[in-house]
Coordinates of C-alpha atoms in Angstrom, one line a residue:
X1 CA -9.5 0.4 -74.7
X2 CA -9.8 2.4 -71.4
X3 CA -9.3 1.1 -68.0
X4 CA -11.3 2.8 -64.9
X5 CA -9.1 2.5 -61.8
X6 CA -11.3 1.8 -58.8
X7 CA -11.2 4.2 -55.8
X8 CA -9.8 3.8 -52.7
X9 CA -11.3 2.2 -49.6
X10 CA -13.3 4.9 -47.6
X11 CA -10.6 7.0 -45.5
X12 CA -7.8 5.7 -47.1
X13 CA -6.0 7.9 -50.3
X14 CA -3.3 6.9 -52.3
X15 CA 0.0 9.1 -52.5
X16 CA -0.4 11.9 -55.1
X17 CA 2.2 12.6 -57.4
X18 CA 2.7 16.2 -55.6
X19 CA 3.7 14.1 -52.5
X20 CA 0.5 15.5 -50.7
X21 CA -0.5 13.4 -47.4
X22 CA -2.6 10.3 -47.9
X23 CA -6.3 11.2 -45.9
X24 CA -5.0 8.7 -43.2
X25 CA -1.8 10.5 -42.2
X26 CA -3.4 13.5 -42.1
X27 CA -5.7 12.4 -39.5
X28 CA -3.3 11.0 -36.9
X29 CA -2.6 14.6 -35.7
X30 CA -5.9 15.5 -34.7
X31 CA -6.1 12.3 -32.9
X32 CA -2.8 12.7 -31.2
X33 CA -4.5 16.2 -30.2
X34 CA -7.5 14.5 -29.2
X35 CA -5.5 12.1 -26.9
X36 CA -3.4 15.5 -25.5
X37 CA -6.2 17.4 -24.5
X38 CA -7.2 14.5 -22.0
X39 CA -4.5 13.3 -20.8
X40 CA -1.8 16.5 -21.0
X41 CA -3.5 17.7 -17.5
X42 CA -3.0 13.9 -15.6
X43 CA 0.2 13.6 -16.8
X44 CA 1.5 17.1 -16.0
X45 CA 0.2 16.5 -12.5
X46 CA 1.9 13.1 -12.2
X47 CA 5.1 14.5 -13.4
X48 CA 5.0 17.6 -11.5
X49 CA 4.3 15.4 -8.2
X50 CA 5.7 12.0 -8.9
X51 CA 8.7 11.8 -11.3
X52 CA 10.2 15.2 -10.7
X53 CA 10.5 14.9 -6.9
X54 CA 11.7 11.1 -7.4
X55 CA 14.4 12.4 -9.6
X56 CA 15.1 15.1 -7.1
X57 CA 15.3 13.4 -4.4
X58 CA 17.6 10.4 -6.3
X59 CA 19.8 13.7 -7.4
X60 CA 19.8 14.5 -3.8
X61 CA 21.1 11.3 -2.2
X62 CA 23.8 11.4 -4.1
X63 CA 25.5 14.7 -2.4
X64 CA 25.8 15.7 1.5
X65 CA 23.6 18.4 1.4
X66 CA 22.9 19.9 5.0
X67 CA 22.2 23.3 5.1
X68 CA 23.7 23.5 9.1
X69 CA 27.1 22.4 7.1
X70 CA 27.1 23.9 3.8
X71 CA 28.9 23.7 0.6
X72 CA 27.0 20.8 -0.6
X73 CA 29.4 18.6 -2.5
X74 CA 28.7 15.4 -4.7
X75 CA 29.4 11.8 -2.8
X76 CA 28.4 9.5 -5.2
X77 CA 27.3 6.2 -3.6
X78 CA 28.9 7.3 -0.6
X79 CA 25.0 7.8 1.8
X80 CA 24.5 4.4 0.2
X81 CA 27.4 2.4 1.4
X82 CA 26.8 4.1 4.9
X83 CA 23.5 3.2 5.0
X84 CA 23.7 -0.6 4.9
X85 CA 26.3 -0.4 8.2
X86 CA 24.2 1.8 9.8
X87 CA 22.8 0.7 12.9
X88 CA 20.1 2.5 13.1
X89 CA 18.7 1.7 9.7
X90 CA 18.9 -1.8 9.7
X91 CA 17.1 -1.7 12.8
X92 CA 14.5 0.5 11.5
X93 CA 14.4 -1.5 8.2
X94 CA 13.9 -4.4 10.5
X95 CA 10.9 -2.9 12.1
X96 CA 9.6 -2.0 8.9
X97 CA 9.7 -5.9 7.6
X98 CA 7.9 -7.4 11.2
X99 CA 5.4 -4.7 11.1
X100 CA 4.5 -5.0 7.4
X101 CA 4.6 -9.1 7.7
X102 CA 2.4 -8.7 10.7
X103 CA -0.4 -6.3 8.7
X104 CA -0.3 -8.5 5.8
X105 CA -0.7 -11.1 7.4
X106 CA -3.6 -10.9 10.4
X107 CA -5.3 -8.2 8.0
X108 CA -5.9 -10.2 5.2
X109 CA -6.8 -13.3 7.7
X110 CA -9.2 -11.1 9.7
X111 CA -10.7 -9.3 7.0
X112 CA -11.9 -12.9 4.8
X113 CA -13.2 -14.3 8.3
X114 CA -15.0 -11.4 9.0
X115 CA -16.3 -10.9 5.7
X116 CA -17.2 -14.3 5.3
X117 CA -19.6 -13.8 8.1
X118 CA -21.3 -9.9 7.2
X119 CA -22.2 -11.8 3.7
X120 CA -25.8 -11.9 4.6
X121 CA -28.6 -10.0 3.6
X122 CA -30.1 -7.6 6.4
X123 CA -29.8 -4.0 8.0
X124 CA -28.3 -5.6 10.7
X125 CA -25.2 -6.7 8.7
X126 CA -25.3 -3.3 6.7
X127 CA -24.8 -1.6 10.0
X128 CA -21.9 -4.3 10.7
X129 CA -20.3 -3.4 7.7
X130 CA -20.0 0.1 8.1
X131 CA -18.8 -0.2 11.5
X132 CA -15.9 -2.5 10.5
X133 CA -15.4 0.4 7.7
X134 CA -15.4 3.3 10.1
X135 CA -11.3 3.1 11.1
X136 CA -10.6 3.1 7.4
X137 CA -11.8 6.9 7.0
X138 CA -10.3 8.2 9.7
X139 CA -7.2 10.0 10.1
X140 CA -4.3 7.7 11.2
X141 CA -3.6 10.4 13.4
X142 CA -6.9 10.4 15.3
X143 CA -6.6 6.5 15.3
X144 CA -3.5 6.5 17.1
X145 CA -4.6 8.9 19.8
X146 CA -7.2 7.2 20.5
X147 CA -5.3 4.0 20.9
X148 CA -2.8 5.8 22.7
X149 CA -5.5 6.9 25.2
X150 CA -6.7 3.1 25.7
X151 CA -3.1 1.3 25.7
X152 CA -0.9 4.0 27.7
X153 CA 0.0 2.8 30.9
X154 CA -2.7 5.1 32.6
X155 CA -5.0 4.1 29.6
X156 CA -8.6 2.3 29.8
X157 CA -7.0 -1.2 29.7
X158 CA -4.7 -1.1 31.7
X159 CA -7.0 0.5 34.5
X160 CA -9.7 -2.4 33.9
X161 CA -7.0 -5.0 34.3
X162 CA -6.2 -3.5 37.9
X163 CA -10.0 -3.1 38.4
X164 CA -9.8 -7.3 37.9
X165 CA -6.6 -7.5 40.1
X166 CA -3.6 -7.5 37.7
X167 CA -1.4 -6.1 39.7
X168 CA 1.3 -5.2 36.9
X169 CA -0.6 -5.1 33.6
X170 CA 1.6 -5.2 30.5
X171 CA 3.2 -1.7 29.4
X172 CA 1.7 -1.9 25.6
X173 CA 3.5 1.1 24.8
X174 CA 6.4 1.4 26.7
X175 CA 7.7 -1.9 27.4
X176 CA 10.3 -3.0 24.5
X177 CA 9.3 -6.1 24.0
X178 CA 5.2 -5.2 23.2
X179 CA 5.8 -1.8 21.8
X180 CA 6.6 -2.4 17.8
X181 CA 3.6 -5.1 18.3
X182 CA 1.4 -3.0 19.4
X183 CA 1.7 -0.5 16.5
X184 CA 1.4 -3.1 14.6
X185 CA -1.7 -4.1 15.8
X186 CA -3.2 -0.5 15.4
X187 CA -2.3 -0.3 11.5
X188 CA -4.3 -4.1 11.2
X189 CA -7.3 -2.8 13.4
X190 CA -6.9 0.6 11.3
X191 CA -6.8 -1.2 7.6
X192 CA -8.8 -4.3 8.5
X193 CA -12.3 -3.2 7.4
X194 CA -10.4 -2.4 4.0
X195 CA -9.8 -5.7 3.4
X196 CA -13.7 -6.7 4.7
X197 CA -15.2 -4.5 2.5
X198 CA -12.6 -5.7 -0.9
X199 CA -13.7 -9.7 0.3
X200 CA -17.3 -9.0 0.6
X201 CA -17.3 -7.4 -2.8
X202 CA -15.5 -10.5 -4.1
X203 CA -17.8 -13.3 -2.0
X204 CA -20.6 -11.2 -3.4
X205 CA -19.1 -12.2 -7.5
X206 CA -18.8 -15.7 -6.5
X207 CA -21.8 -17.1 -8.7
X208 CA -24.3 -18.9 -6.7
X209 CA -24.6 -21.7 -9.6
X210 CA -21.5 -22.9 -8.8
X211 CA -21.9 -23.3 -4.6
X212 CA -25.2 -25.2 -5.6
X213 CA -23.6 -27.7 -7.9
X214 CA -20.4 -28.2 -5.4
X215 CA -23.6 -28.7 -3.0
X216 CA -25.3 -31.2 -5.0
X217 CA -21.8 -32.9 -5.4
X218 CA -21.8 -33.8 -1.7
X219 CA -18.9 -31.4 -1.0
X220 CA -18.7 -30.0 2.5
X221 CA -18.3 -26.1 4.0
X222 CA -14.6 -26.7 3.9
X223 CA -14.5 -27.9 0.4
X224 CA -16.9 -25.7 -1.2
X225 CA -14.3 -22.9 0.5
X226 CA -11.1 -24.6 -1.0
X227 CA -12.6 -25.5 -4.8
X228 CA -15.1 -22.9 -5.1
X229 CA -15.3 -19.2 -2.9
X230 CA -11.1 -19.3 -2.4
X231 CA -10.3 -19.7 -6.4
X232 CA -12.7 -16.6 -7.0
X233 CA -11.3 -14.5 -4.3
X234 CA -8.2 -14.5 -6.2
X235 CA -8.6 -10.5 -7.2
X236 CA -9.9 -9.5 -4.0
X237 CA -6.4 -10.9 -2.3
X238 CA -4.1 -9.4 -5.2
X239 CA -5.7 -6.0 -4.0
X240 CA -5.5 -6.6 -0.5
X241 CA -2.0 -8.1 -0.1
X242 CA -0.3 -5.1 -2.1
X243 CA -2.1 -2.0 -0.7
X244 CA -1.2 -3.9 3.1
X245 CA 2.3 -4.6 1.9
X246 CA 2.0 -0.6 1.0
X247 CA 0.9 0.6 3.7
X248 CA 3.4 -1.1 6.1
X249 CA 6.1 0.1 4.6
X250 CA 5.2 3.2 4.8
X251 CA 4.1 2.9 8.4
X252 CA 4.6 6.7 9.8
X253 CA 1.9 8.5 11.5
X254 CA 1.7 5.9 14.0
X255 CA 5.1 5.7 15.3
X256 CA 5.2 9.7 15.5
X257 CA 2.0 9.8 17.2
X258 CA 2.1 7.1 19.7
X259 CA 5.7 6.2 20.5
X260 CA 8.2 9.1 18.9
X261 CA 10.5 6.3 18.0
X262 CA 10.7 4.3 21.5
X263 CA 10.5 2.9 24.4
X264 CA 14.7 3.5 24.4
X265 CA 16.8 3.7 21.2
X266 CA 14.6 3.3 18.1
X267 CA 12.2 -0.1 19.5
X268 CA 9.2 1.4 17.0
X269 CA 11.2 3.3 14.3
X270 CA 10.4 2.6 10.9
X271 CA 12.3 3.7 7.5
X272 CA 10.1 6.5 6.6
X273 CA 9.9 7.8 10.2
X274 CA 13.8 7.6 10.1
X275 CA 13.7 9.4 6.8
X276 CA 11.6 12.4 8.5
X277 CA 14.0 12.3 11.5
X278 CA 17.0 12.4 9.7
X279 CA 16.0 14.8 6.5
X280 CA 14.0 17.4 8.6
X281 CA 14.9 17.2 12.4
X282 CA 18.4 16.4 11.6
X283 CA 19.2 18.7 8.5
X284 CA 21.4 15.4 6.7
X285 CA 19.2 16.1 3.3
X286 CA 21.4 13.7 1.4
X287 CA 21.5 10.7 3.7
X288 CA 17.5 11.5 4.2
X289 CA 17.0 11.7 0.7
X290 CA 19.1 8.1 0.2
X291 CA 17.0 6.3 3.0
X292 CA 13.5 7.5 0.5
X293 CA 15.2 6.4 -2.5
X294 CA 15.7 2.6 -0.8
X295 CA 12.4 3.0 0.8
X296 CA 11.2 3.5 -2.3
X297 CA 13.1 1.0 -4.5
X298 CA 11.7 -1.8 -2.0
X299 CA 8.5 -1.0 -2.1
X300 CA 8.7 -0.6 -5.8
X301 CA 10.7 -4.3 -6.3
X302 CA 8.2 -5.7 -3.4
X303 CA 5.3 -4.7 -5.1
X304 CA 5.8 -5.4 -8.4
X305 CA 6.9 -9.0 -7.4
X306 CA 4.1 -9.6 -5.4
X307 CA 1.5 -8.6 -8.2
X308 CA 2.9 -10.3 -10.8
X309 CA 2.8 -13.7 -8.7
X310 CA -0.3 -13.3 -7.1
X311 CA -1.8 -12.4 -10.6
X312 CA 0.1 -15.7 -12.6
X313 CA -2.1 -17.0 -9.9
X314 CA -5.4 -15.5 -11.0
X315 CA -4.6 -16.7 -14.5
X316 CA -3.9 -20.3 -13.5
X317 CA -7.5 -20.2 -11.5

């Protein structure tokens, strides 16, 4: 009596008695070749331009490289110890923390209660929007001049508050105690049609079904805000809140631009214009390169904390 042993399943073989490849194993390397071909050239570029610098510049801050004081010789932890009784950086790292806090904060604030109101229908409010977008696509450079021009102590506002007979208007830019706010104020004016532009998109996905039957329920403006629109901005703020918290950490341009660093002895600094200061104008590579490597870790543990919290929050919605 014969048996007839039924084939395998379509794309599957069985292993020979030779020990030739099943079909199945032999098609994993074309996929893997597939996959390659596409993504070889991305991740080149972001290993080229991302990890290879980080790991140079980590290598880096752990020597005193200067080339006004060469050899270079390894420290170890040594920039690192130094930096955390520095003066000078904990000053600038507490610049860093007000102005971010400040951008977070006022930008994402500013940018719901503006988008709230530009979520009509009309060219009118089309116009609006691209107005409030405007700042966002210009160069932070060409912001701050401009906003150098009108807050200098010669600038436009200053000249119409004498015109209405302040007789000492408030030195925006070179009195201490407005300075850092002020450049504050410039990165929130600069990033907050971002923000407008990520709310209207959410506002715009809140479905209408819902506002209707909160409506019908007898709930109010306030509470149609609190149990309906806020629940479904919940992506809009996870976007917003981390490229702010980015952005103010990184918070460069400006300071060069408008203040250098001042009014006196570092009022404006900020890490990463410390990090230029001390890496290129000062020649100390390896204490430079350990300021990035902090900057960098903060942003990195900031982030990542942020996001996960603000998207266990989405979930719960």
């Amino acid at each position: 009596m014969s048996t007839t042993l039924a084939p395998p399943p379509r794309g599957e073989t069985t292993q020979r008695p030779g020990g030739a490849p099943s079909r199945r194993r032999s098609t994993r390397l074309p996929k893997a070749l597939h996959f390659l071909t596409f993504g070889a050239p991305g991740l080149a570029v972001y290993l080229v331009f991302v990890l290879v610098p980080i790991a140079m510049a980590v290598g880096t801050s752990l020597t005193n490289r200067n080339p006004a004081n060469p050899p270079t010789k390894w420290v170890g932890f040594l920039n690192y110890t130094r930096l955390f009784s520095d003066d000078d950086f904990l000053k600038s790292l507490q610049n860093t923390l007000v102005i971010t806090v400040i951008v977070t904060v006022v930008a994402n604030v500013g940018g719901l209660a503006i988008a709230m109101l530009l979520d009509r229908r009309g060219k009118l409010y089309n116009a609006l929007r691209a107005v409030f977008f405007t700042p966002v696509i210009l160069s932070s450079v060409v912001v701050s001049v401009i906003w150098q021009a009108i807050l200098s102590d010669d600038g436009l506002l200053d000249s119409m508050l004498r015109s209405l007979g302040v007789k000492h208007p408030p030195g925006w830019l070179s009195n201490p105690d407005y300075a850092l706010y002020s450049v504050a104020f410039i990165i929130t004016w600069q990033m907050l049609g971002f923000c407008v532009v990520v709310y209207l998109a959410g506002l715009q996905g809140v479905p209408q079904e819902l506002m209707e039957a909160a409506e019908l329920d007898g709930a109010g403006p306030a509470a149609r805000f609190t149990n309906v629109t806020w629940p479904m901005l919940a992506p809009a703020l996870t976007i917003n809140t981390v490229m702010l918290l980015i952005t103010g950490f990184k918070a460069y341009d400006q300071v060069q631009v408008i203040t250098n660093g001042g009014p006196g002895n570092g009022t404006t600094s900020t890490v990463a214009f410390d990090v230029v200061q001390t890496t290129f104008t000062g020649n100390h590579i390896g204490y430079g390169s350990a300021m990035a490597v902090v900057m960098l870790a903060i942003i990195a543990v900031v982030s990542t904390v942020v996001l996960r919290v603000l998207q266990r929050r989405e979930i719960t919605l």
